[in-house]
């Protein structure tokens, strides 16, 4: 894969952010956007344990998608205090994914400021993500094609992202939002997945308080280099084509996939994984 470092700025004006990055759909890291937030000083795992330790949270691991799983269905649940103790004691694959902890613990809303950065952010959806050392979030893109502001806290996290026009190389699973789950994006098997050699993307390591802007429909693969957590704020897509794709995903695609899992079981999952390779290699041959 051809990866380049994501551009970085210390601070940026609203006008420059929109004109240089949002309109051009180019990612950027803003390093000092959160320095005036209470969260910048408070948001460590110990603080989350203190204010949300008794909250029971949904956890995900790296097991392959199974036909018996619901759409984004958690694999297990645990008290936040027990989960944080696990994170701090040893590496673990268990992650908290796309979770509105602020609904359970409203005081967290007092710790951050909604950025005045030119995007109309969805105020009902500040989502949190937690992971242990070396835990990974499979390569995927978001169902709603939103513009994402992704803030990281407590530690360091590696982010690898690809624009939507790279989908032809990503071994996208049909009727899903993911690449094939057996691809190791840290060390791809180019004999089995040769199209990845052509993929052009971006990479960066986010440290405490830094924010990554991910444009509409970008693929992303995340790896926690240390235990830590992140928050995503989102703005609905401005591109009308992406907005229609989002509507299709939300109202048609996911329900069709759930129905097919119910009626065809694991054969449906296996069929989709086979089609991911077939479709990608056919597209690769056409472009050769």
CSV table of C-alpha atoms in Angstrom, one decimal:
chain,number,residue,atom,x,y,z
A,1,UNK,CA,0.0,0.0,0.0
A,2,UNK,CA,1.1,3.6,-0.6
A,3,UNK,CA,0.6,5.5,2.6
A,4,UNK,CA,1.5,9.1,3.3
A,5,UNK,CA,1.4,11.1,6.5
A,6,UNK,CA,-1.7,13.1,7.1
A,7,UNK,CA,-1.2,16.9,7.1
A,8,UNK,CA,-1.0,18.5,10.5
A,9,UNK,CA,-1.7,22.0,11.8
A,10,UNK,CA,-1.5,23.4,15.3
A,11,UNK,CA,-4.6,25.5,15.0
A,12,UNK,CA,-6.7,26.6,12.0
A,13,UNK,CA,-9.5,29.2,11.3
A,14,UNK,CA,-13.0,28.1,10.4
A,15,UNK,CA,-12.6,29.5,6.9
A,16,UNK,CA,-9.3,27.8,6.2
A,17,UNK,CA,-10.6,24.5,7.5
A,18,UNK,CA,-13.6,24.5,5.3
A,19,UNK,CA,-11.8,25.8,2.1
A,20,UNK,CA,-8.6,23.7,2.4
A,21,UNK,CA,-10.0,20.4,3.8
A,22,UNK,CA,-13.8,20.0,3.9
A,23,UNK,CA,-14.5,21.3,0.4
A,24,UNK,CA,-11.5,19.4,-1.0
A,25,UNK,CA,-12.4,16.3,1.2
A,26,UNK,CA,-8.8,16.0,2.4
A,27,UNK,CA,-8.0,14.7,5.9
A,28,UNK,CA,-6.1,16.8,8.5
A,29,UNK,CA,-4.9,16.5,12.1
A,30,UNK,CA,-5.5,19.6,14.3
A,31,UNK,CA,-3.1,19.3,17.2
A,32,UNK,CA,-4.3,22.0,19.6
A,33,UNK,CA,-8.1,22.2,19.1
A,34,UNK,CA,-8.9,20.8,22.6
A,35,UNK,CA,-6.4,22.6,24.7
A,36,UNK,CA,-9.1,24.9,26.2
A,37,UNK,CA,-11.4,22.0,27.0
A,38,UNK,CA,-11.7,20.6,30.5
A,39,UNK,CA,-11.4,17.2,28.8
A,40,UNK,CA,-7.8,18.0,27.8
A,41,UNK,CA,-6.8,18.0,31.5
A,42,UNK,CA,-9.4,15.5,32.8
A,43,UNK,CA,-10.0,12.8,30.3
A,44,UNK,CA,-7.8,9.9,31.4
A,45,UNK,CA,-9.0,6.3,32.1
A,46,UNK,CA,-8.8,7.0,35.8
A,47,UNK,CA,-11.3,9.8,35.5
A,48,UNK,CA,-13.7,7.7,33.4
A,49,UNK,CA,-13.4,5.0,36.0
A,50,UNK,CA,-14.3,7.5,38.7
A,51,UNK,CA,-17.4,8.9,37.1
A,52,UNK,CA,-18.7,6.0,35.1
A,53,UNK,CA,-17.2,2.9,36.8
A,54,UNK,CA,-20.6,1.4,37.6
A,55,UNK,CA,-22.0,1.8,34.1
A,56,UNK,CA,-22.4,-1.5,32.2
A,57,UNK,CA,-20.9,-1.1,28.7
A,58,UNK,CA,-21.0,-3.2,25.5
A,59,UNK,CA,-17.8,-4.8,24.3
A,60,UNK,CA,-16.6,-6.0,21.0
A,61,UNK,CA,-13.7,-8.2,20.1
A,62,UNK,CA,-12.0,-9.4,16.8
A,63,UNK,CA,-14.1,-12.4,16.1
A,64,UNK,CA,-15.2,-12.7,12.4
A,65,UNK,CA,-18.8,-11.6,11.5
A,66,UNK,CA,-21.2,-14.5,12.1
A,67,UNK,CA,-24.7,-14.9,10.7
A,68,UNK,CA,-26.1,-15.2,14.2
A,69,UNK,CA,-24.8,-11.7,15.1
A,70,UNK,CA,-27.1,-8.8,14.9
A,71,UNK,CA,-26.1,-5.6,13.1
A,72,UNK,CA,-23.3,-4.1,15.3
A,73,UNK,CA,-24.4,-6.4,18.1
A,74,UNK,CA,-22.0,-6.4,21.1
A,75,UNK,CA,-20.1,-9.6,22.0
A,76,UNK,CA,-20.3,-9.2,25.7
A,77,UNK,CA,-20.9,-6.6,28.5
A,78,UNK,CA,-18.9,-5.5,31.5
A,79,UNK,CA,-18.9,-2.8,34.2
A,80,UNK,CA,-16.7,0.1,33.0
A,81,UNK,CA,-14.6,-0.2,36.2
A,82,UNK,CA,-13.8,-3.9,35.4
A,83,UNK,CA,-13.1,-3.0,31.8
A,84,UNK,CA,-10.7,-0.2,32.6
A,85,UNK,CA,-8.9,-2.5,35.1
A,86,UNK,CA,-8.5,-5.0,32.2
A,87,UNK,CA,-7.2,-2.3,29.9
A,88,UNK,CA,-4.6,-1.2,32.4
A,89,UNK,CA,-3.5,-4.7,33.4
A,90,UNK,CA,-2.7,-6.3,30.0
A,91,UNK,CA,-3.4,-6.1,26.3
A,92,UNK,CA,-7.0,-7.1,25.3
A,93,UNK,CA,-9.0,-7.3,22.1
A,94,UNK,CA,-12.1,-6.1,23.9
A,95,UNK,CA,-13.2,-2.6,22.6
A,96,UNK,CA,-16.0,-0.2,23.2
A,97,UNK,CA,-17.3,0.8,19.8
A,98,UNK,CA,-19.6,3.7,18.8
A,99,UNK,CA,-21.1,4.1,22.3
A,100,UNK,CA,-23.0,7.1,23.6
A,101,UNK,CA,-21.6,7.0,27.2
A,102,UNK,CA,-22.8,10.6,27.7
A,103,UNK,CA,-26.3,9.4,27.6
A,104,UNK,CA,-25.5,7.3,30.7
A,105,UNK,CA,-23.1,9.9,32.3
A,106,UNK,CA,-24.4,13.4,31.2
A,107,UNK,CA,-21.6,15.2,33.2
A,108,UNK,CA,-19.2,14.2,30.5
A,109,UNK,CA,-20.9,16.8,28.2
A,110,UNK,CA,-19.5,19.5,30.4
A,111,UNK,CA,-15.9,18.5,29.6
A,112,UNK,CA,-15.8,19.4,25.9
A,113,UNK,CA,-16.8,22.3,23.7
A,114,UNK,CA,-18.6,21.9,20.4
A,115,UNK,CA,-16.0,23.1,17.9
A,116,UNK,CA,-16.9,26.2,15.9
A,117,UNK,CA,-15.2,24.9,12.9
A,118,UNK,CA,-17.7,25.4,10.1
A,119,UNK,CA,-19.5,22.0,10.3
A,120,UNK,CA,-23.1,21.6,11.5
A,121,UNK,CA,-22.4,18.9,14.0
A,122,UNK,CA,-25.1,16.4,15.2
A,123,UNK,CA,-25.5,17.3,18.9
A,124,UNK,CA,-27.2,14.1,19.8
A,125,UNK,CA,-24.3,11.8,18.8
A,126,UNK,CA,-21.0,12.3,20.6
A,127,UNK,CA,-19.8,8.7,20.4
A,128,UNK,CA,-17.0,7.2,22.5
A,129,UNK,CA,-14.5,4.4,21.6
A,130,UNK,CA,-12.2,2.5,24.0
A,131,UNK,CA,-9.4,0.0,23.3
A,132,UNK,CA,-6.5,-1.8,24.9
A,133,UNK,CA,-2.9,-2.0,23.7
A,134,UNK,CA,-2.7,-3.4,20.1
A,135,UNK,CA,-6.4,-3.8,19.8
A,136,UNK,CA,-7.6,-3.1,16.3
A,137,UNK,CA,-10.8,-1.8,14.7
A,138,UNK,CA,-11.3,-3.6,11.3
A,139,UNK,CA,-11.2,-1.6,8.1
A,140,UNK,CA,-14.6,-0.1,7.5
A,141,UNK,CA,-16.4,3.1,6.6
A,142,UNK,CA,-19.3,4.7,8.4
A,143,UNK,CA,-22.9,3.9,7.5
A,144,UNK,CA,-24.0,7.5,7.3
A,145,UNK,CA,-21.0,8.9,5.2
A,146,UNK,CA,-20.6,11.7,7.8
A,147,UNK,CA,-17.7,14.1,8.1
A,148,UNK,CA,-16.0,12.9,11.3
A,149,UNK,CA,-14.0,14.8,13.9
A,150,UNK,CA,-12.2,12.1,15.8
A,151,UNK,CA,-10.5,13.2,19.1
A,152,UNK,CA,-8.1,10.9,21.0
A,153,UNK,CA,-7.4,10.9,24.7
A,154,UNK,CA,-5.1,9.0,27.1
A,155,UNK,CA,-2.3,7.5,25.0
A,156,UNK,CA,-1.6,7.0,21.4
A,157,UNK,CA,-3.6,5.5,18.5
A,158,UNK,CA,-2.7,4.8,14.9
A,159,UNK,CA,-5.1,5.8,12.1
A,160,UNK,CA,-4.9,4.4,8.6
A,161,UNK,CA,-7.5,5.9,6.2
A,162,UNK,CA,-8.5,5.7,2.5
A,163,UNK,CA,-10.7,7.9,0.4
A,164,UNK,CA,-13.9,6.4,-1.1
A,165,UNK,CA,-12.3,6.2,-4.6
A,166,UNK,CA,-9.9,3.5,-3.2
A,167,UNK,CA,-12.9,1.2,-2.5
A,168,UNK,CA,-12.0,-0.8,-5.7
A,169,UNK,CA,-8.8,-2.0,-4.0
A,170,UNK,CA,-10.2,-2.6,-0.5
A,171,UNK,CA,-11.9,-6.0,-0.9
A,172,UNK,CA,-15.2,-4.5,0.1
A,173,UNK,CA,-17.7,-7.1,1.3
A,174,UNK,CA,-21.0,-6.6,-0.6
A,175,UNK,CA,-24.0,-5.4,1.4
A,176,UNK,CA,-21.7,-4.3,4.2
A,177,UNK,CA,-19.4,-1.5,5.3
A,178,UNK,CA,-16.2,-3.5,5.8
A,179,UNK,CA,-13.2,-5.0,4.0
A,180,UNK,CA,-12.6,-8.8,4.3
A,181,UNK,CA,-11.8,-9.4,8.0
A,182,UNK,CA,-8.9,-11.7,7.2
A,183,UNK,CA,-6.8,-8.9,5.8
A,184,UNK,CA,-4.0,-7.8,8.2
A,185,UNK,CA,-3.6,-4.1,7.2
A,186,UNK,CA,-0.4,-3.9,9.3
A,187,UNK,CA,1.2,-6.6,7.2
A,188,UNK,CA,-1.0,-7.3,4.1
A,189,UNK,CA,-0.6,-10.6,2.2
A,190,UNK,CA,-0.1,-9.2,-1.3
A,191,UNK,CA,-0.2,-12.7,-2.9
A,192,UNK,CA,-3.7,-13.3,-1.6
A,193,UNK,CA,-4.8,-9.7,-1.8
A,194,UNK,CA,-2.8,-8.1,-4.7
A,195,UNK,CA,-5.2,-5.2,-5.3
A,196,UNK,CA,-4.0,-3.7,-2.0
A,197,UNK,CA,-0.6,-2.9,-3.7
A,198,UNK,CA,-2.5,-0.2,-5.6
A,199,UNK,CA,-4.3,1.4,-2.7
A,200,UNK,CA,-3.2,4.9,-1.8
A,201,UNK,CA,-4.1,6.2,1.6
A,202,UNK,CA,-3.0,8.2,4.7
A,203,UNK,CA,-1.6,7.3,8.1
A,204,UNK,CA,-1.0,9.1,11.4
A,205,UNK,CA,-0.6,8.5,15.1
A,206,UNK,CA,-3.0,10.5,17.2
A,207,UNK,CA,-1.8,11.6,20.7
A,208,UNK,CA,-3.7,12.9,23.7
A,209,UNK,CA,-6.0,15.8,22.7
A,210,UNK,CA,-5.4,15.7,18.9
A,211,UNK,CA,-8.2,15.6,16.4
A,212,UNK,CA,-8.3,13.9,13.0
A,213,UNK,CA,-10.8,15.1,10.4
A,214,UNK,CA,-12.0,12.2,8.3
A,215,UNK,CA,-14.0,13.3,5.2
A,216,UNK,CA,-17.2,11.7,4.0
A,217,UNK,CA,-17.2,8.0,3.4
A,218,UNK,CA,-13.5,7.5,4.2
A,219,UNK,CA,-12.3,4.0,5.0
A,220,UNK,CA,-10.6,3.8,8.4
A,221,UNK,CA,-8.5,1.2,10.3
A,222,UNK,CA,-7.6,2.1,13.9
A,223,UNK,CA,-5.0,0.4,16.2
A,224,UNK,CA,-4.5,1.4,19.8
A,225,UNK,CA,-0.8,1.6,20.4
A,226,UNK,CA,-1.6,2.1,24.1
A,227,UNK,CA,-4.8,1.8,26.1
A,228,UNK,CA,-6.9,4.8,25.5
A,229,UNK,CA,-10.2,6.2,24.2
A,230,UNK,CA,-11.6,8.5,21.5
A,231,UNK,CA,-14.6,10.6,20.8
A,232,UNK,CA,-16.2,11.2,17.4
A,233,UNK,CA,-18.4,14.2,16.5
A,234,UNK,CA,-20.1,14.0,13.1
A,235,UNK,CA,-21.7,16.2,10.5
A,236,UNK,CA,-24.0,14.7,7.9
A,237,UNK,CA,-22.6,14.5,4.3
A,238,UNK,CA,-22.8,17.6,2.2
A,239,UNK,CA,-22.4,15.8,-1.1
A,240,UNK,CA,-25.9,14.8,-2.4
A,241,UNK,CA,-24.6,11.5,-3.8
A,242,UNK,CA,-23.1,10.5,-0.4
A,243,UNK,CA,-26.3,11.6,1.3
A,244,UNK,CA,-28.3,9.2,-0.9
A,245,UNK,CA,-25.8,6.4,-0.2
A,246,UNK,CA,-26.2,7.0,3.5
A,247,UNK,CA,-30.0,6.8,3.2
A,248,UNK,CA,-29.7,3.5,1.3
A,249,UNK,CA,-27.3,2.1,3.9
A,250,UNK,CA,-29.5,3.1,6.8
A,251,UNK,CA,-32.9,2.3,5.5
A,252,UNK,CA,-32.3,-0.6,3.0
A,253,UNK,CA,-28.9,-2.2,3.0
A,254,UNK,CA,-28.6,-3.1,6.7
A,255,UNK,CA,-32.2,-4.6,6.8
A,256,UNK,CA,-31.6,-6.6,3.6
A,257,UNK,CA,-28.4,-8.0,5.1
A,258,UNK,CA,-30.1,-8.9,8.4
A,259,UNK,CA,-32.9,-10.7,6.4
A,260,UNK,CA,-30.4,-12.6,4.3
A,261,UNK,CA,-28.4,-13.7,7.4
A,262,UNK,CA,-31.7,-15.0,8.9
A,263,UNK,CA,-32.7,-17.0,5.8
A,264,UNK,CA,-29.3,-18.2,4.5
A,265,UNK,CA,-27.2,-18.2,7.6
A,266,UNK,CA,-23.5,-18.6,7.4
A,267,UNK,CA,-23.8,-19.4,3.6
A,268,UNK,CA,-24.6,-15.7,3.1
A,269,UNK,CA,-21.5,-14.5,5.0
A,270,UNK,CA,-19.3,-16.9,3.1
A,271,UNK,CA,-20.9,-15.8,-0.2
A,272,UNK,CA,-20.2,-12.2,0.5
A,273,UNK,CA,-16.6,-12.9,1.5
A,274,UNK,CA,-16.0,-14.8,-1.8
A,275,UNK,CA,-17.7,-12.0,-3.8
A,276,UNK,CA,-15.4,-9.4,-2.1
A,277,UNK,CA,-12.4,-11.1,-3.7
A,278,UNK,CA,-14.1,-11.8,-7.0
A,279,UNK,CA,-15.4,-8.3,-7.5
A,280,UNK,CA,-12.1,-6.7,-6.5
A,281,UNK,CA,-10.0,-8.9,-8.8
A,282,UNK,CA,-12.4,-8.3,-11.7
A,283,UNK,CA,-12.1,-4.6,-11.2
A,284,UNK,CA,-8.3,-4.9,-11.0
A,285,UNK,CA,-8.1,-6.8,-14.3
A,286,UNK,CA,-10.3,-4.2,-16.0
A,287,UNK,CA,-8.0,-1.4,-14.9
A,288,UNK,CA,-4.8,-3.3,-15.9
